[in-house]
mmCIF file of C-alpha atoms in Angstrom:
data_model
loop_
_atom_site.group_PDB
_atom_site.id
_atom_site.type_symbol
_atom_site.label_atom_id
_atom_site.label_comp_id
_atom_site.label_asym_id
_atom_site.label_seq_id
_atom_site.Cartn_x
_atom_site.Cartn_y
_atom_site.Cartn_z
ATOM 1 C CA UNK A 1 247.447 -61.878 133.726
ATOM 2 C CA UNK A 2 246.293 -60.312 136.480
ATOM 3 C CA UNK A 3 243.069 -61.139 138.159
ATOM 4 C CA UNK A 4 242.420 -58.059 139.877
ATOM 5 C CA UNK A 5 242.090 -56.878 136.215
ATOM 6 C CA UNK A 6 238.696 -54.865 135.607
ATOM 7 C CA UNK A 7 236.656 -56.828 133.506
ATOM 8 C CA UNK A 8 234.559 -55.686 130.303
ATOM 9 C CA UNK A 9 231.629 -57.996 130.871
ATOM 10 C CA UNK A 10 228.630 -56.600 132.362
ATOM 11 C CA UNK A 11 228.446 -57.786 136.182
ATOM 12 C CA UNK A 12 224.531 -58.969 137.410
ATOM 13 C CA UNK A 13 223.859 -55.592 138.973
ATOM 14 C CA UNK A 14 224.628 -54.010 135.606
ATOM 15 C CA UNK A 15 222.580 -56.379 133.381
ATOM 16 C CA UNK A 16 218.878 -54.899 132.352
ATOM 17 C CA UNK A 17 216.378 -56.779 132.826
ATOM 18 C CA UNK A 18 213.959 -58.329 129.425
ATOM 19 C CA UNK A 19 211.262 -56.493 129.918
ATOM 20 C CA UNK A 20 208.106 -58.719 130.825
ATOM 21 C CA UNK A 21 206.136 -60.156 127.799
ATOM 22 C CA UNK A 22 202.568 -59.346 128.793
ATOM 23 C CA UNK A 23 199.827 -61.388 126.726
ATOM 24 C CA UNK A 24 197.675 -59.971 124.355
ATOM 25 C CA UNK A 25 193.769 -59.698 124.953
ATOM 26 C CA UNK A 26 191.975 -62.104 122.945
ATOM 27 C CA UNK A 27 190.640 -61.317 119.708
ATOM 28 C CA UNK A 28 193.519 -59.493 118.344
ATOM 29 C CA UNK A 29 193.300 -56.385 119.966
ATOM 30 C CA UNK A 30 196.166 -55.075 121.659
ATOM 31 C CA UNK A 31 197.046 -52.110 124.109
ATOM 32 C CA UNK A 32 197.550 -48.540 122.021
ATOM 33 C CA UNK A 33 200.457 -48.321 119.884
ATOM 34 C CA UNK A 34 201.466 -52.091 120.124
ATOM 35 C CA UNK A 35 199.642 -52.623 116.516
ATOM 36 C CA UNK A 36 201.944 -49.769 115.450
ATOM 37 C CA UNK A 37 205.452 -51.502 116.410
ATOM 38 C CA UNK A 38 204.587 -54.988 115.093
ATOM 39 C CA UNK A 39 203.954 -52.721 111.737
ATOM 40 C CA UNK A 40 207.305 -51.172 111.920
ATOM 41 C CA UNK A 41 209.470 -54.411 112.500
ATOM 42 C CA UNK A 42 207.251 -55.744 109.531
ATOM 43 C CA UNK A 43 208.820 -52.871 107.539
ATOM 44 C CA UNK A 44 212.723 -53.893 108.725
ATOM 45 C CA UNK A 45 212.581 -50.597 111.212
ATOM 46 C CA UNK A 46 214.931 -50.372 113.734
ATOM 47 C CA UNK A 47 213.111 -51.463 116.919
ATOM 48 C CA UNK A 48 211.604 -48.798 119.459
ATOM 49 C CA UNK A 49 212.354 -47.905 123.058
ATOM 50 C CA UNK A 50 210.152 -49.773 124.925
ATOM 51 C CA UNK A 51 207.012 -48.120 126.058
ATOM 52 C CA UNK A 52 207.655 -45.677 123.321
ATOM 53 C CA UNK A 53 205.509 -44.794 120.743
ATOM 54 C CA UNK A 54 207.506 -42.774 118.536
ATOM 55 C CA UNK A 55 209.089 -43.513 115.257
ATOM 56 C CA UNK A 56 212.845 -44.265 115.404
ATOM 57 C CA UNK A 57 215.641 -42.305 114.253
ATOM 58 C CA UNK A 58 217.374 -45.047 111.924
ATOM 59 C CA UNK A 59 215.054 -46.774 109.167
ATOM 60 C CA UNK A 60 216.612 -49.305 107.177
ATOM 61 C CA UNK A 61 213.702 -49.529 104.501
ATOM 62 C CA UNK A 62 210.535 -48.511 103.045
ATOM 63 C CA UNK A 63 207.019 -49.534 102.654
ATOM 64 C CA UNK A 64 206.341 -50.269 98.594
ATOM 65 C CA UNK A 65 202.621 -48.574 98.019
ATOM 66 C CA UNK A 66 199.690 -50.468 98.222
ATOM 67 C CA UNK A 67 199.199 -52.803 94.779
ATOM 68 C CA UNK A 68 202.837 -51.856 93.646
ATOM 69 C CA UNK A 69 204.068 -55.793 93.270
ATOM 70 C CA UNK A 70 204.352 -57.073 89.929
ATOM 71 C CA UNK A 71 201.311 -56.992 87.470
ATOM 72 C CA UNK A 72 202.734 -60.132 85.529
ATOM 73 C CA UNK A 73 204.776 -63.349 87.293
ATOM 74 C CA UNK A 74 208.354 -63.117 88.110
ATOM 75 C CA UNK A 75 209.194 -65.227 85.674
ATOM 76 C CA UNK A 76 208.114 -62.981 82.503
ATOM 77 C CA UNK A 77 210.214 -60.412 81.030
ATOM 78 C CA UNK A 78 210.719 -56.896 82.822
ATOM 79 C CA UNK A 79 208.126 -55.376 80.092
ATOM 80 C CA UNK A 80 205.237 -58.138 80.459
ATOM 81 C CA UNK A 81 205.639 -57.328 84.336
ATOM 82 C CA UNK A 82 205.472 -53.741 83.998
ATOM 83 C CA UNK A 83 202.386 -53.390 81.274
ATOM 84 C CA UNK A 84 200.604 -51.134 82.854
ATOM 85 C CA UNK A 85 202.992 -48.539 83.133
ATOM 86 C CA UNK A 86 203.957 -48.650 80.077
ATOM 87 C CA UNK A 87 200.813 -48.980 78.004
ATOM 88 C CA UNK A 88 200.272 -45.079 79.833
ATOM 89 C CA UNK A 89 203.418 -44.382 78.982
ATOM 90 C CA UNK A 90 202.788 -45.417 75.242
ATOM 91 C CA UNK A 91 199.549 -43.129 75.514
ATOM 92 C CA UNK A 92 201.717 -40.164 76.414
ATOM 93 C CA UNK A 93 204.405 -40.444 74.556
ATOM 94 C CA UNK A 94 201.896 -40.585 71.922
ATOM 95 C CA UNK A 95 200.146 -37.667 72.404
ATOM 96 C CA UNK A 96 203.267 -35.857 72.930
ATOM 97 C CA UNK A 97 204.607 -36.464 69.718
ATOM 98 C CA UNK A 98 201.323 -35.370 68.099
ATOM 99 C CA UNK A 99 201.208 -32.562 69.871
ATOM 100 C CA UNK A 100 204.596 -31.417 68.973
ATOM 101 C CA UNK A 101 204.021 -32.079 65.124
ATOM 102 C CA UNK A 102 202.107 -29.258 65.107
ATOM 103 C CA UNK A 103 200.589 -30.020 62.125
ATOM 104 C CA UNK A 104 197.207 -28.412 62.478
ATOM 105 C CA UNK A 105 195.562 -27.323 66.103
ATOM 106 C CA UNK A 106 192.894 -30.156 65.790
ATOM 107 C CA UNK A 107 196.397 -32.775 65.590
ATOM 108 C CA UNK A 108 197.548 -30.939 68.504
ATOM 109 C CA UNK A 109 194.000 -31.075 70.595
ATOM 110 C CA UNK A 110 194.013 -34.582 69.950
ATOM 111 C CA UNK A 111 197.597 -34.870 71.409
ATOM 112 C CA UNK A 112 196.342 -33.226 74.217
ATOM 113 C CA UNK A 113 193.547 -35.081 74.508
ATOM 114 C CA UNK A 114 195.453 -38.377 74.171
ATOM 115 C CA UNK A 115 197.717 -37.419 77.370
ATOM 116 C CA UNK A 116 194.213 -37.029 79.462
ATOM 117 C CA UNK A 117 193.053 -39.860 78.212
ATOM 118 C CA UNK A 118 196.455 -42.006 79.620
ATOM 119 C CA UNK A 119 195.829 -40.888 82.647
ATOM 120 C CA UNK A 120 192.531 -41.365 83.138
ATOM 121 C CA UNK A 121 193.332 -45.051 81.961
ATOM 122 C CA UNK A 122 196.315 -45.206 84.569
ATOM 123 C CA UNK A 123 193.376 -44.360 87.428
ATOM 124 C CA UNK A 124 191.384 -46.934 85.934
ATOM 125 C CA UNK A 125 194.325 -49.576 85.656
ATOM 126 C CA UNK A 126 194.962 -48.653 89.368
ATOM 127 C CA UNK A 127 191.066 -48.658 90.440
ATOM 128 C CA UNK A 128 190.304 -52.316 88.763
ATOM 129 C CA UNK A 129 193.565 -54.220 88.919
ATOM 130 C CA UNK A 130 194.976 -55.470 92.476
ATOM 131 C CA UNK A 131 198.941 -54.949 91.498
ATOM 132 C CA UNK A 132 199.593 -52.499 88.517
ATOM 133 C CA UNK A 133 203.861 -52.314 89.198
ATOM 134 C CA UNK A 134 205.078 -49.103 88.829
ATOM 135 C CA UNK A 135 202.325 -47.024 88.257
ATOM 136 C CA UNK A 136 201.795 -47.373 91.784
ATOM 137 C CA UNK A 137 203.330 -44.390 93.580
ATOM 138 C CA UNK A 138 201.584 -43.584 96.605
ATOM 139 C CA UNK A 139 198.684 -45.116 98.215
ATOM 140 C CA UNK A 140 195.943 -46.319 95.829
ATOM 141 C CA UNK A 141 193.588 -43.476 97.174
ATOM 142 C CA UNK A 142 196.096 -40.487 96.327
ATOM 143 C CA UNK A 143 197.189 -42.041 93.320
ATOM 144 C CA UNK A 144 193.435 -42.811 92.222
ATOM 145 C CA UNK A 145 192.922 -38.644 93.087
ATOM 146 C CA UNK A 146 196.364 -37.516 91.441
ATOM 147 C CA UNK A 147 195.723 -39.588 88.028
ATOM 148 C CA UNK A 148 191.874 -38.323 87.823
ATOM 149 C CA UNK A 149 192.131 -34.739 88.845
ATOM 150 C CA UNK A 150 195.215 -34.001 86.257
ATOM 151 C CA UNK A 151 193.360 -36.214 83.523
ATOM 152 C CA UNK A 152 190.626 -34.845 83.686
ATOM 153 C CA UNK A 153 192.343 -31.018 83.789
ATOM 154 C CA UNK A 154 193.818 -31.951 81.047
ATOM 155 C CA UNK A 155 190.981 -33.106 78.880
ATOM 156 C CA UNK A 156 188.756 -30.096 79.624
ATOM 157 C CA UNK A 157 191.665 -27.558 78.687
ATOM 158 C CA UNK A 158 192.579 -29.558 75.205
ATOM 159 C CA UNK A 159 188.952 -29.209 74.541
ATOM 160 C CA UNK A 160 188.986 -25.603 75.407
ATOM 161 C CA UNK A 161 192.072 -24.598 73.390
ATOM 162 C CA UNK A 162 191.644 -21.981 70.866
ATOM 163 C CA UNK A 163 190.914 -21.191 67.865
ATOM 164 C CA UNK A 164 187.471 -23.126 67.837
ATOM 165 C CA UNK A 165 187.165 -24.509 70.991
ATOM 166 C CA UNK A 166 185.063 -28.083 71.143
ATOM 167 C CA UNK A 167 183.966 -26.945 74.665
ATOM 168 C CA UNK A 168 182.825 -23.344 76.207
ATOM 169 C CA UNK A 169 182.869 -23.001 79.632
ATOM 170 C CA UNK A 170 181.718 -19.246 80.104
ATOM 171 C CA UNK A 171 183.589 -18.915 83.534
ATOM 172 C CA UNK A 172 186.796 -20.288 82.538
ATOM 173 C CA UNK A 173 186.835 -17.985 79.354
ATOM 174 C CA UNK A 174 186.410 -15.027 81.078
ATOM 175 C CA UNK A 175 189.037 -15.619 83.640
ATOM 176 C CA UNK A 176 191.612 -16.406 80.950
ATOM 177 C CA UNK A 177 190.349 -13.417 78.604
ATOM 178 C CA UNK A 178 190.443 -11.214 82.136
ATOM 179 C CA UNK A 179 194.389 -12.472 82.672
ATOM 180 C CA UNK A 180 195.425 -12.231 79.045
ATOM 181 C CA UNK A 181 193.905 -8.946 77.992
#
């Protein structure tokens, strides 16, 4: 072997240097954007340039939403730890299936009115309970907004529906008689 051989190993001159560890004010503030990449490792993120605040390219996971652990012990079956999603589930499938009997339009309104109802009880179960599984999707404030918002939608047009509606909103029956005449 030859010793006049180049060799692979980075020589002193081409070794960066660790960039200085500065310490952090007291109180637990930091300078801007340092909060942000002690968030990201948290998350398993591929580390940053340093001095950079922007994302990186590569992520190797993602966040789970806020109060979307288990609702039971990790020791209880996969149904005890998921009861929240599936007592809304229940509710819909519920209402689905009475609403698709077709038996009579007041079996049908109540359907409809069961589906509302589930998830206006999913908002609920993800206002009042801390960890609520998979129900969680998103943050608890867009989930809260999502679950209300098409509940209650829901529950005003089932109680609208015709023949004989149980509720008469004059401006919502003359938009739909103005689009379907």
């Amino acid at each position: 072997m030859s010793t006049d051989a180049p060799d692979d190993r980075p020589t002193a001159e081409q070794t960066p240097e660790a960039p200085e560890r500065r310490p952090e004010p007291a109180g637990g503030a930091s300078r801007a954007g340092a909060g942000v990449r002690t968030g990201v490792a948290k998350l398993g993120w591929t580390q940053r340039e340093p001095g950079s605040r922007r994302f990186p390219r590569i992520t190797r996971s993602t966040a789970r939403p806020e109060g979307g652990g288990r609702a039971a012990g990790g020791d209880a079956p996969a149904p005890a730890r998921q009861w929240p999603m599936l007592l809304v589930l229940s509710l819909v499938g519920l209402g689905l299936l009475l609403t698709a009997l077709d038996i009579d339009f007041d079996v049908t309104r109540i359907g409809l009115l069961l589906v509302g109802a589930a998830l206006l009880v999913g908002a609920g179960l993800r206002w009042w309970l801390p960890s609520v599984g998979m129900l969680a999707v998103r943050s608890r404030f867009t989930d809260l907004v999502t679950y209300t918002v098409l509940g209650v939608v829901i529950v005003v047009l089932a109680l609208m529906q015709q023949p004989n509606p149980w509720l008469e909103l004059p401006f919502l029956d003359r938009t739909l008689h103005f689009t379907v005449d």
